[in-house]
PDB file of C-alpha atoms in Angstrom:
ATOM      1  CA  MET A   1      -9.184  13.664  -0.661  1.00 95.00           C
ATOM      2  CA  LYS A   2      -7.460  10.072  -0.640  1.00 97.00           C
ATOM      3  CA  ILE A   3      -5.231   9.000   2.647  1.00 98.00           C
ATOM      4  CA  VAL A   4      -2.542   5.828   1.645  1.00 98.00           C
ATOM      5  CA  THR A   5      -0.419   4.752   4.743  1.00 98.00           C
ATOM      6  CA  LEU A   6       2.738   3.169   3.887  1.00 98.00           C
ATOM      7  CA  ILE A   7       4.009   1.052   6.801  1.00 98.00           C
ATOM      8  CA  GLY A   8       7.002  -0.961   7.344  1.00 98.00           C
ATOM      9  CA  THR A   9      10.861  -0.046   8.090  1.00 97.00           C
ATOM     10  CA  LYS A  10      12.167  -0.204   4.406  1.00 97.00           C
ATOM     11  CA  ASN A  11      13.135   2.534   2.814  1.00 96.00           C
ATOM     12  CA  LYS A  12      10.376   3.406   0.731  1.00 97.00           C
ATOM     13  CA  THR A  13      10.569   7.050  -0.340  1.00 97.00           C
ATOM     14  CA  ASP A  14      11.396   6.372  -4.096  1.00 97.00           C
ATOM     15  CA  PHE A  15       8.440   3.997  -3.939  1.00 98.00           C
ATOM     16  CA  ALA A  16       6.361   6.782  -2.361  1.00 98.00           C
ATOM     17  CA  ILE A  17       7.220   9.792  -5.108  1.00 98.00           C
ATOM     18  CA  TYR A  18       6.798   6.977  -8.024  1.00 98.00           C
ATOM     19  CA  LEU A  19       3.593   6.780  -6.814  1.00 98.00           C
ATOM     20  CA  ALA A  20       3.006   9.926  -5.821  1.00 98.00           C
ATOM     21  CA  HIS A  21       4.428  11.226  -9.610  1.00 97.00           C
ATOM     22  CA  THR A  22       2.133   8.482 -11.193  1.00 97.00           C
ATOM     23  CA  MET A  23      -0.943  10.656  -9.537  1.00 96.00           C
ATOM     24  CA  ASN A  24       0.764  13.613 -10.527  1.00 95.00           C
ATOM     25  CA  THR A  25       0.346  12.755 -14.118  1.00 93.00           C
ATOM     26  CA  MET A  26      -3.197  11.956 -13.765  1.00 93.00           C
ATOM     27  CA  LYS A  27      -3.880  15.917 -12.609  1.00 93.00           C
ATOM     28  CA  LYS A  28      -3.751  15.079  -8.786  1.00 96.00           C
ATOM     29  CA  ASN A  29      -2.668  17.063  -6.518  1.00 97.00           C
ATOM     30  CA  VAL A  30      -0.557  14.717  -3.865  1.00 98.00           C
ATOM     31  CA  LEU A  31       1.313  15.576  -0.611  1.00 98.00           C
ATOM     32  CA  ILE A  32       3.668  13.349   0.804  1.00 98.00           C
ATOM     33  CA  VAL A  33       4.030  13.157   4.764  1.00 98.00           C
ATOM     34  CA  ASP A  34       7.416  12.050   5.533  1.00 97.00           C
ATOM     35  CA  ALA A  35       6.754  10.959   9.602  1.00 97.00           C
ATOM     36  CA  THR A  36       9.474   8.036   9.543  1.00 97.00           C
ATOM     37  CA  THR A  37      11.613   8.277  12.483  1.00 95.00           C
ATOM     38  CA  PHE A  38      14.852   9.801  10.399  1.00 91.00           C
ATOM     39  CA  GLY A  39      13.336  11.757   8.544  1.00 91.00           C
ATOM     40  CA  HIS A  40      14.740   9.975   5.612  1.00 93.00           C
ATOM     41  CA  TYR A  41      13.063  12.624   2.589  1.00 94.00           C
ATOM     42  CA  GLN A  42      14.618  15.007   4.557  1.00 90.00           C
ATOM     43  CA  GLN A  43      17.915  13.689   5.045  1.00 88.00           C
ATOM     44  CA  GLY A  44      18.085  11.706   1.585  1.00 90.00           C
ATOM     45  CA  TYR A  45      16.599  14.516  -0.606  1.00 91.00           C
ATOM     46  CA  PHE A  46      16.808  17.954   0.764  1.00 86.00           C
ATOM     47  CA  GLN A  47      19.735  18.369   3.486  1.00 68.00           C
ATOM     48  CA  VAL A  48      22.819  18.481   2.194  1.00 56.00           C
ATOM     49  CA  ASP A  49      22.694  20.722  -0.726  1.00 50.00           C
ATOM     50  CA  GLY A  50      22.079  24.327   0.261  1.00 50.00           C
ATOM     51  CA  GLU A  51      21.050  25.550  -2.818  1.00 51.00           C
ATOM     52  CA  TYR A  52      18.061  23.280  -2.760  1.00 49.00           C
ATOM     53  CA  LEU A  53      17.344  23.731   0.711  1.00 50.00           C
ATOM     54  CA  SER A  54      17.425  27.051   1.614  1.00 45.00           C
ATOM     55  CA  THR A  55      17.750  26.360   5.471  1.00 52.00           C
ATOM     56  CA  PRO A  56      18.593  23.394   7.398  1.00 52.00           C
ATOM     57  CA  ASP A  57      15.120  23.734   9.581  1.00 65.00           C
ATOM     58  CA  VAL A  58      12.536  24.276   6.522  1.00 78.00           C
ATOM     59  CA  VAL A  59      10.202  20.777   6.636  1.00 88.00           C
ATOM     60  CA  PHE A  60       8.248  21.674   3.243  1.00 93.00           C
ATOM     61  CA  HIS A  61       9.360  20.931   0.051  1.00 93.00           C
ATOM     62  CA  SER A  62       8.372  20.334  -3.544  1.00 93.00           C
ATOM     63  CA  LEU A  63      10.319  17.603  -5.912  1.00 93.00           C
ATOM     64  CA  ARG A  64       8.966  18.870  -9.035  1.00 90.00           C
ATOM     65  CA  ASP A  65       5.330  18.958  -8.395  1.00 90.00           C
ATOM     66  CA  ILE A  66       5.101  16.951  -5.399  1.00 96.00           C
ATOM     67  CA  ASP A  67       4.596  18.375  -2.172  1.00 97.00           C
ATOM     68  CA  ILE A  68       6.403  16.758   0.791  1.00 97.00           C
ATOM     69  CA  VAL A  69       5.813  17.821   4.635  1.00 97.00           C
ATOM     70  CA  CYS A  70       9.152  16.324   6.770  1.00 95.00           C
ATOM     71  CA  GLU A  71       9.856  15.573  10.174  1.00 93.00           C
ATOM     72  CA  ALA A  72       5.652  15.078  10.602  1.00 96.00           C
ATOM     73  CA  ASN A  73       4.296  13.823  14.235  1.00 96.00           C
ATOM     74  CA  ASP A  74       0.714  13.748  13.681  1.00 98.00           C
ATOM     75  CA  TRP A  75      -2.133  15.336  11.706  1.00 98.00           C
ATOM     76  CA  VAL A  76      -2.032  18.138  13.969  1.00 98.00           C
ATOM     77  CA  ASP A  77       1.431  18.842  12.802  1.00 97.00           C
ATOM     78  CA  VAL A  78       0.829  18.230   9.471  1.00 97.00           C
ATOM     79  CA  GLU A  79      -1.839  20.988   9.177  1.00 97.00           C
ATOM     80  CA  LYS A  80       0.672  23.407  11.247  1.00 96.00           C
ATOM     81  CA  LYS A  81       3.133  22.832   9.124  1.00 96.00           C
ATOM     82  CA  LEU A  82       1.570  23.699   5.514  1.00 96.00           C
ATOM     83  CA  ARG A  83      -0.107  26.722   7.155  1.00 96.00           C
ATOM     84  CA  THR A  84       3.793  28.232   7.516  1.00 93.00           C
ATOM     85  CA  VAL A  85       3.253  28.000   3.867  1.00 93.00           C
ATOM     86  CA  ASN A  86      -0.617  29.276   3.482  1.00 94.00           C
ATOM     87  CA  THR A  87      -1.830  26.115   2.002  1.00 95.00           C
ATOM     88  CA  THR A  88      -3.933  23.245   4.178  1.00 97.00           C
ATOM     89  CA  THR A  89      -4.465  19.851   3.544  1.00 97.00           C
ATOM     90  CA  THR A  90      -7.822  20.217   2.031  1.00 97.00           C
ATOM     91  CA  ASN A  91      -5.758  21.284  -1.113  1.00 97.00           C
ATOM     92  CA  TYR A  92      -4.757  17.752  -1.929  1.00 98.00           C
ATOM     93  CA  ASP A  93      -6.445  15.285  -3.709  1.00 97.00           C
ATOM     94  CA  CYS A  94      -4.573  12.410  -2.451  1.00 98.00           C
ATOM     95  CA  ILE A  95      -2.106  12.714   0.485  1.00 98.00           C
ATOM     96  CA  LEU A  96       0.895   9.566   1.402  1.00 98.00           C
ATOM     97  CA  ILE A  97       2.066   9.068   4.831  1.00 98.00           C
ATOM     98  CA  ASP A  98       5.214   7.156   5.276  1.00 98.00           C
ATOM     99  CA  ILE A  99       5.024   5.578   8.704  1.00 98.00           C
ATOM    100  CA  ASP A 100       8.237   3.373   9.735  1.00 97.00           C
ATOM    101  CA  SER A 101       7.511   2.882  13.420  1.00 97.00           C
ATOM    102  CA  THR A 102       5.173   2.229  16.231  1.00 97.00           C
ATOM    103  CA  ASP A 103       5.278   6.089  17.602  1.00 97.00           C
ATOM    104  CA  GLY A 104       4.335   6.664  14.230  1.00 97.00           C
ATOM    105  CA  LEU A 105       1.672   4.322  13.889  1.00 97.00           C
ATOM    106  CA  LEU A 106      -0.082   5.336  16.995  1.00 97.00           C
ATOM    107  CA  ALA A 107      -0.248   9.082  16.466  1.00 98.00           C
ATOM    108  CA  GLU A 108      -3.462  10.799  15.237  1.00 98.00           C
ATOM    109  CA  TRP A 109      -3.730  10.284  11.448  1.00 98.00           C
ATOM    110  CA  PRO A 110      -7.146  10.216   9.411  1.00 97.00           C
ATOM    111  CA  SER A 111      -8.925   6.648   8.275  1.00 97.00           C
ATOM    112  CA  SER A 112      -6.720   5.157   5.030  1.00 97.00           C
ATOM    113  CA  ASP A 113      -8.293   4.383   1.642  1.00 97.00           C
ATOM    114  CA  LEU A 114      -5.544   2.320   0.963  1.00 98.00           C
ATOM    115  CA  THR A 115      -2.581   1.194   3.492  1.00 98.00           C
ATOM    116  CA  LEU A 116       0.190  -0.867   2.035  1.00 98.00           C
ATOM    117  CA  TYR A 117       3.035  -2.722   4.151  1.00 98.00           C
ATOM    118  CA  VAL A 118       6.460  -2.333   1.720  1.00 98.00           C
ATOM    119  CA  SER A 119       8.753  -4.622   2.744  1.00 98.00           C
ATOM    120  CA  ASP A 120      12.317  -6.336   1.494  1.00 97.00           C
ATOM    121  CA  ASN A 121      14.188  -8.710   2.699  1.00 97.00           C
ATOM    122  CA  GLU A 122      17.131  -6.971   4.669  1.00 96.00           C
ATOM    123  CA  LYS A 123      17.092  -8.612   8.036  1.00 95.00           C
ATOM    124  CA  PHE A 124      17.237  -5.577   9.972  1.00 96.00           C
ATOM    125  CA  ASN A 125      14.071  -4.353   8.103  1.00 97.00           C
ATOM    126  CA  LEU A 126      12.325  -7.745   8.926  1.00 97.00           C
ATOM    127  CA  ALA A 127      13.397  -8.041  12.327  1.00 96.00           C
ATOM    128  CA  GLY A 128      11.695  -4.366  12.704  1.00 97.00           C
ATOM    129  CA  ASP A 129       8.609  -4.605  11.073  1.00 98.00           C
ATOM    130  CA  VAL A 130       7.662  -7.066  13.345  1.00 98.00           C
ATOM    131  CA  SER A 131       6.853  -4.837  16.439  1.00 97.00           C
ATOM    132  CA  LEU A 132       4.998  -2.427  13.490  1.00 98.00           C
ATOM    133  CA  LEU A 133       2.799  -5.085  12.360  1.00 98.00           C
ATOM    134  CA  HIS A 134       1.985  -6.814  15.758  1.00 98.00           C
ATOM    135  CA  ARG A 135       1.279  -3.264  16.860  1.00 97.00           C
ATOM    136  CA  TYR A 136      -0.501  -2.391  13.692  1.00 98.00           C
ATOM    137  CA  PHE A 137      -2.846  -5.765  14.131  1.00 98.00           C
ATOM    138  CA  ASP A 138      -3.742  -4.671  17.577  1.00 97.00           C
ATOM    139  CA  GLU A 139      -4.864  -1.490  16.740  1.00 96.00           C
ATOM    140  CA  ASN A 140      -6.704  -1.799  13.825  1.00 96.00           C
ATOM    141  CA  ASP A 141      -8.506  -5.590  14.908  1.00 96.00           C
ATOM    142  CA  THR A 142      -7.053  -7.603  12.040  1.00 96.00           C
ATOM    143  CA  THR A 143      -4.334  -9.553  10.716  1.00 96.00           C
ATOM    144  CA  THR A 144      -4.780  -8.876   7.105  1.00 97.00           C
ATOM    145  CA  LEU A 145      -2.671  -6.234   5.094  1.00 98.00           C
ATOM    146  CA  ARG A 146      -1.897  -5.977   1.523  1.00 98.00           C
ATOM    147  CA  ARG A 147       1.971  -6.312   0.523  1.00 98.00           C
ATOM    148  CA  VAL A 148       3.877  -4.828  -1.807  1.00 98.00           C
ATOM    149  CA  HIS A 149       7.648  -6.635  -1.463  1.00 98.00           C
ATOM    150  CA  PHE A 150      10.592  -5.794  -2.997  1.00 97.00           C
ATOM    151  CA  GLU A 151      12.675  -9.244  -3.865  1.00 96.00           C
ATOM    152  CA  SER A 152      16.450  -8.879  -3.411  1.00 95.00           C
ATOM    153  CA  ALA A 153      19.425 -11.041  -4.984  1.00 94.00           C
ATOM    154  CA  TYR A 154      19.576 -13.070  -1.952  1.00 94.00           C
ATOM    155  CA  LYS A 155      16.822 -15.160  -1.746  1.00 92.00           C
ATOM    156  CA  ILE A 156      15.182 -15.912   2.111  1.00 95.00           C
ATOM    157  CA  PRO A 157      12.139 -17.707   2.113  1.00 95.00           C
ATOM    158  CA  ALA A 158       8.807 -16.120   1.133  1.00 92.00           C
ATOM    159  CA  ASP A 159       7.117 -16.493   4.179  1.00 95.00           C
ATOM    160  CA  TYR A 160      10.170 -15.440   6.219  1.00 97.00           C
ATOM    161  CA  ILE A 161       8.278 -12.485   8.182  1.00 97.00           C
ATOM    162  CA  GLU A 162       5.279 -14.701   8.631  1.00 97.00           C
ATOM    163  CA  THR A 163       7.180 -17.357  10.109  1.00 97.00           C
ATOM    164  CA  LEU A 164       9.166 -14.507  12.673  1.00 97.00           C
ATOM    165  CA  MET A 165       5.716 -13.608  13.580  1.00 97.00           C
ATOM    166  CA  LYS A 166       4.563 -17.298  14.137  1.00 97.00           C
ATOM    167  CA  ASN A 167       2.141 -16.796  11.357  1.00 97.00           C
ATOM    168  CA  ARG A 168      -0.041 -13.954  12.323  1.00 97.00           C
ATOM    169  CA  PRO A 169      -0.149 -12.180   9.294  1.00 97.00           C
ATOM    170  CA  THR A 170      -2.536 -12.992   6.212  1.00 97.00           C
ATOM    171  CA  PHE A 171      -1.257 -10.997   3.207  1.00 98.00           C
ATOM    172  CA  GLU A 172      -3.940 -10.344   0.776  1.00 97.00           C
ATOM    173  CA  GLY A 173      -4.484 -11.845  -2.445  1.00 96.00           C
ATOM    174  CA  ASN A 174      -3.620  -8.403  -4.307  1.00 96.00           C
ATOM    175  CA  SER A 175      -0.340  -7.799  -2.517  1.00 97.00           C
ATOM    176  CA  ILE A 176       2.447  -7.726  -4.987  1.00 97.00           C
ATOM    177  CA  TYR A 177       6.020  -9.178  -5.300  1.00 96.00           C
ATOM    178  CA  PHE A 178       8.515  -7.662  -7.579  1.00 96.00           C
ATOM    179  CA  ASP A 179      10.853  -9.761  -8.549  1.00 95.00           C
ATOM    180  CA  TYR A 180      15.014  -8.672  -7.775  1.00 95.00           C
ATOM    181  CA  ASP A 181      15.723  -5.065  -9.802  1.00 96.00           C
ATOM    182  CA  GLU A 182      19.374  -3.969  -9.660  1.00 95.00           C
ATOM    183  CA  ASP A 183      18.248  -0.480 -10.656  1.00 96.00           C
ATOM    184  CA  GLU A 184      16.246   0.332  -7.605  1.00 95.00           C
ATOM    185  CA  LEU A 185      19.337   1.517  -5.761  1.00 94.00           C
ATOM    186  CA  PRO A 186      21.116   3.527  -8.585  1.00 96.00           C
ATOM    187  CA  LEU A 187      17.545   4.927  -9.559  1.00 97.00           C
ATOM    188  CA  ARG A 188      17.102   6.233  -5.748  1.00 96.00           C
ATOM    189  CA  MET A 189      20.343   8.126  -5.733  1.00 95.00           C
ATOM    190  CA  LEU A 190      19.905   9.628  -9.068  1.00 96.00           C
ATOM    191  CA  MET A 191      16.781  11.336  -7.795  1.00 95.00           C
ATOM    192  CA  GLN A 192      18.014  12.209  -3.952  1.00 93.00           C
ATOM    193  CA  HIS A 193      21.270  13.964  -5.942  1.00 91.00           C
ATOM    194  CA  GLU A 194      19.821  15.266  -9.058  1.00 92.00           C
ATOM    195  CA  HIS A 195      16.064  15.896  -7.864  1.00 91.00           C
ATOM    196  CA  VAL A 196      14.552  14.597 -10.598  1.00 94.00           C
ATOM    197  CA  ILE A 197      11.802  11.539 -10.662  1.00 96.00           C
ATOM    198  CA  PRO A 198      13.409   8.807 -13.170  1.00 96.00           C
ATOM    199  CA  PHE A 199      10.252   7.442 -13.386  1.00 96.00           C
ATOM    200  CA  ASN A 200      10.925   6.427 -17.353  1.00 95.00           C
ATOM    201  CA  LYS A 201      13.536   4.520 -16.247  1.00 96.00           C
ATOM    202  CA  LEU A 202      11.322   1.898 -14.321  1.00 96.00           C
ATOM    203  CA  ASN A 203      10.608  -1.279 -15.621  1.00 95.00           C
ATOM    204  CA  LYS A 204       7.420  -1.671 -17.044  1.00 94.00           C
ATOM    205  CA  ALA A 205       6.186  -3.935 -14.119  1.00 94.00           C
ATOM    206  CA  TYR A 206       6.669  -1.590 -12.119  1.00 96.00           C
ATOM    207  CA  LYS A 207       5.107   1.365 -14.161  1.00 96.00           C
ATOM    208  CA  ARG A 208       2.106  -1.116 -14.662  1.00 95.00           C
ATOM    209  CA  VAL A 209       1.914  -1.519 -10.792  1.00 96.00           C
ATOM    210  CA  LEU A 210       1.719   1.987  -9.954  1.00 97.00           C
ATOM    211  CA  GLN A 211      -1.076   2.881 -12.457  1.00 95.00           C
ATOM    212  CA  GLU A 212      -3.080   0.152 -11.209  1.00 95.00           C
ATOM    213  CA  LEU A 213      -2.633   1.474  -7.524  1.00 96.00           C
ATOM    214  CA  SER A 214      -3.517   5.191  -8.116  1.00 96.00           C
ATOM    215  CA  CYS A 215      -6.599   3.768 -10.596  1.00 94.00           C
ATOM    216  CA  GLU A 216      -7.950   1.904  -7.303  1.00 94.00           C
ATOM    217  CA  LEU A 217      -7.655   5.332  -5.457  1.00 95.00           C
ATOM    218  CA  PHE A 218      -9.749   7.258  -8.342  1.00 93.00           C
ATOM    219  CA  GLU A 219     -12.856   6.341  -9.776  1.00 81.00           C
ATOM    220  CA  GLY A 220     -13.208   6.929 -13.120  1.00 72.00           C
ATOM    221  CA  MET A 221      -9.763   6.445 -14.031  1.00 66.00           C
ATOM    222  CA  THR A 222      -8.356   3.560 -16.459  1.00 68.00           C
ATOM    223  CA  ILE A 223      -5.359   2.347 -16.884  1.00 68.00           C
ATOM    224  CA  ARG A 224      -5.437   3.538 -20.290  1.00 64.00           C
ATOM    225  CA  ASP A 225      -5.816   6.864 -19.111  1.00 62.00           C
ATOM    226  CA  VAL A 226      -2.929   7.203 -17.048  1.00 66.00           C
ATOM    227  CA  GLU A 227      -1.171   5.308 -19.922  1.00 63.00           C
ATOM    228  CA  SER A 228      -1.758   7.667 -22.246  1.00 61.00           C
ATOM    229  CA  GLN A 229      -0.100  10.045 -19.669  1.00 59.00           C
ATOM    230  CA  THR A 230       3.021   8.017 -19.041  1.00 57.00           C
ATOM    231  CA  LYS A 231       3.557   6.635 -22.042  1.00 55.00           C
ATOM    232  CA  ARG A 232       4.044   2.713 -21.161  1.00 43.00           C
ATOM    233  CA  SER A 233       2.836  -0.899 -22.551  1.00 33.00           C
ATOM    234  CA  PHE A 234       1.544  -3.869 -20.729  1.00 33.00           C
ATOM    235  CA  PHE A 235       3.504  -6.436 -18.919  1.00 34.00           C
ATOM    236  CA  GLY A 236       2.910 -10.167 -17.511  1.00 31.00           C
ATOM    237  CA  ILE A 237       2.312 -11.802 -14.478  1.00 32.00           C
ATOM    238  CA  ARG A 238       3.767 -14.604 -13.148  1.00 34.00           C
ATOM    239  CA  PRO A 239       3.118 -16.609 -10.050  1.00 37.00           C
ATOM    240  CA  LYS A 240       6.155 -16.191  -7.259  1.00 43.00           C
ATOM    241  CA  ASN A 241       5.616 -19.916  -6.710  1.00 44.00           C
ATOM    242  CA  GLU A 242       2.816 -22.482  -6.092  1.00 39.00           C
ATOM    243  CA  LYS A 243       2.071 -21.516  -2.930  1.00 42.00           C
ATOM    244  CA  ASP A 244       1.535 -17.774  -3.978  1.00 47.00           C
ATOM    245  CA  LYS A 245      -0.254 -18.813  -6.906  1.00 40.00           C
ATOM    246  CA  ALA A 246      -2.869 -20.499  -4.724  1.00 40.00           C
ATOM    247  CA  SER A 247      -3.245 -17.067  -2.993  1.00 44.00           C
ATOM    248  CA  GLN A 248      -3.528 -15.262  -6.435  1.00 46.00           C
ATOM    249  CA  GLN A 249      -0.530 -13.311  -5.209  1.00 53.00           C
ATOM    250  CA  GLN A 250       0.693 -11.282  -8.041  1.00 55.00           C
ATOM    251  CA  THR A 251       5.204 -11.086  -8.520  1.00 58.00           C
ATOM    252  CA  ILE A 252       6.177  -9.082 -11.193  1.00 63.00           C
ATOM    253  CA  GLY A 253       9.182  -8.717 -13.628  1.00 59.00           C
ATOM    254  CA  GLY A 254      10.852  -6.278 -15.571  1.00 49.00           C
TER     255      GLY A 254
END
């Protein structure tokens, strides 16, 4: 079983669901654990529609073939919630844990095979990420982290979060920077209201990254294997700026 930890105060629900869907097309059983402070999955995807959610206190859901445990406090709590639906964590090939607070970060979780800091340019989120990242670095005795960043229409300095943190973070060379995509929010809303996963509406760059991350987790799977399932094509990579080119970080456009 693979463990993927997604940290950051940005709403990461769409990214997590797309990544889970990509692995699902690889015939992998995937569980998303919602350890967010305000229950982004419960509130955003399952709370209002009475026909889709039988009772307000239900915390185990499925979106297509992806299972989601909501309001999870720690790993023991996840197992407890899964037992109520007669399953266990060992039935999954991959579990994605979505964390957006220091409390969530400090809870008991299994060791992660892949940890990603998912960010955007919203000032509220960046401010919240400062304490979250500091605590992550303190707990893990490191200042290095892999980043997945979603650019906005309004540009801010590329090293904004580093400046806020007095240059403490070092983002890995294989970090990923997406160009601004005006379809990101509409597709998330489509997913929330229609309970569909609009993977085929994503730009080619986004699909490619999801497939590459999935192949990293599961040895023996190649991009060609995944492409045959998701029917996508290749895309180009360009450096975000000269500084990023030097560190071989990727900036990806649609």
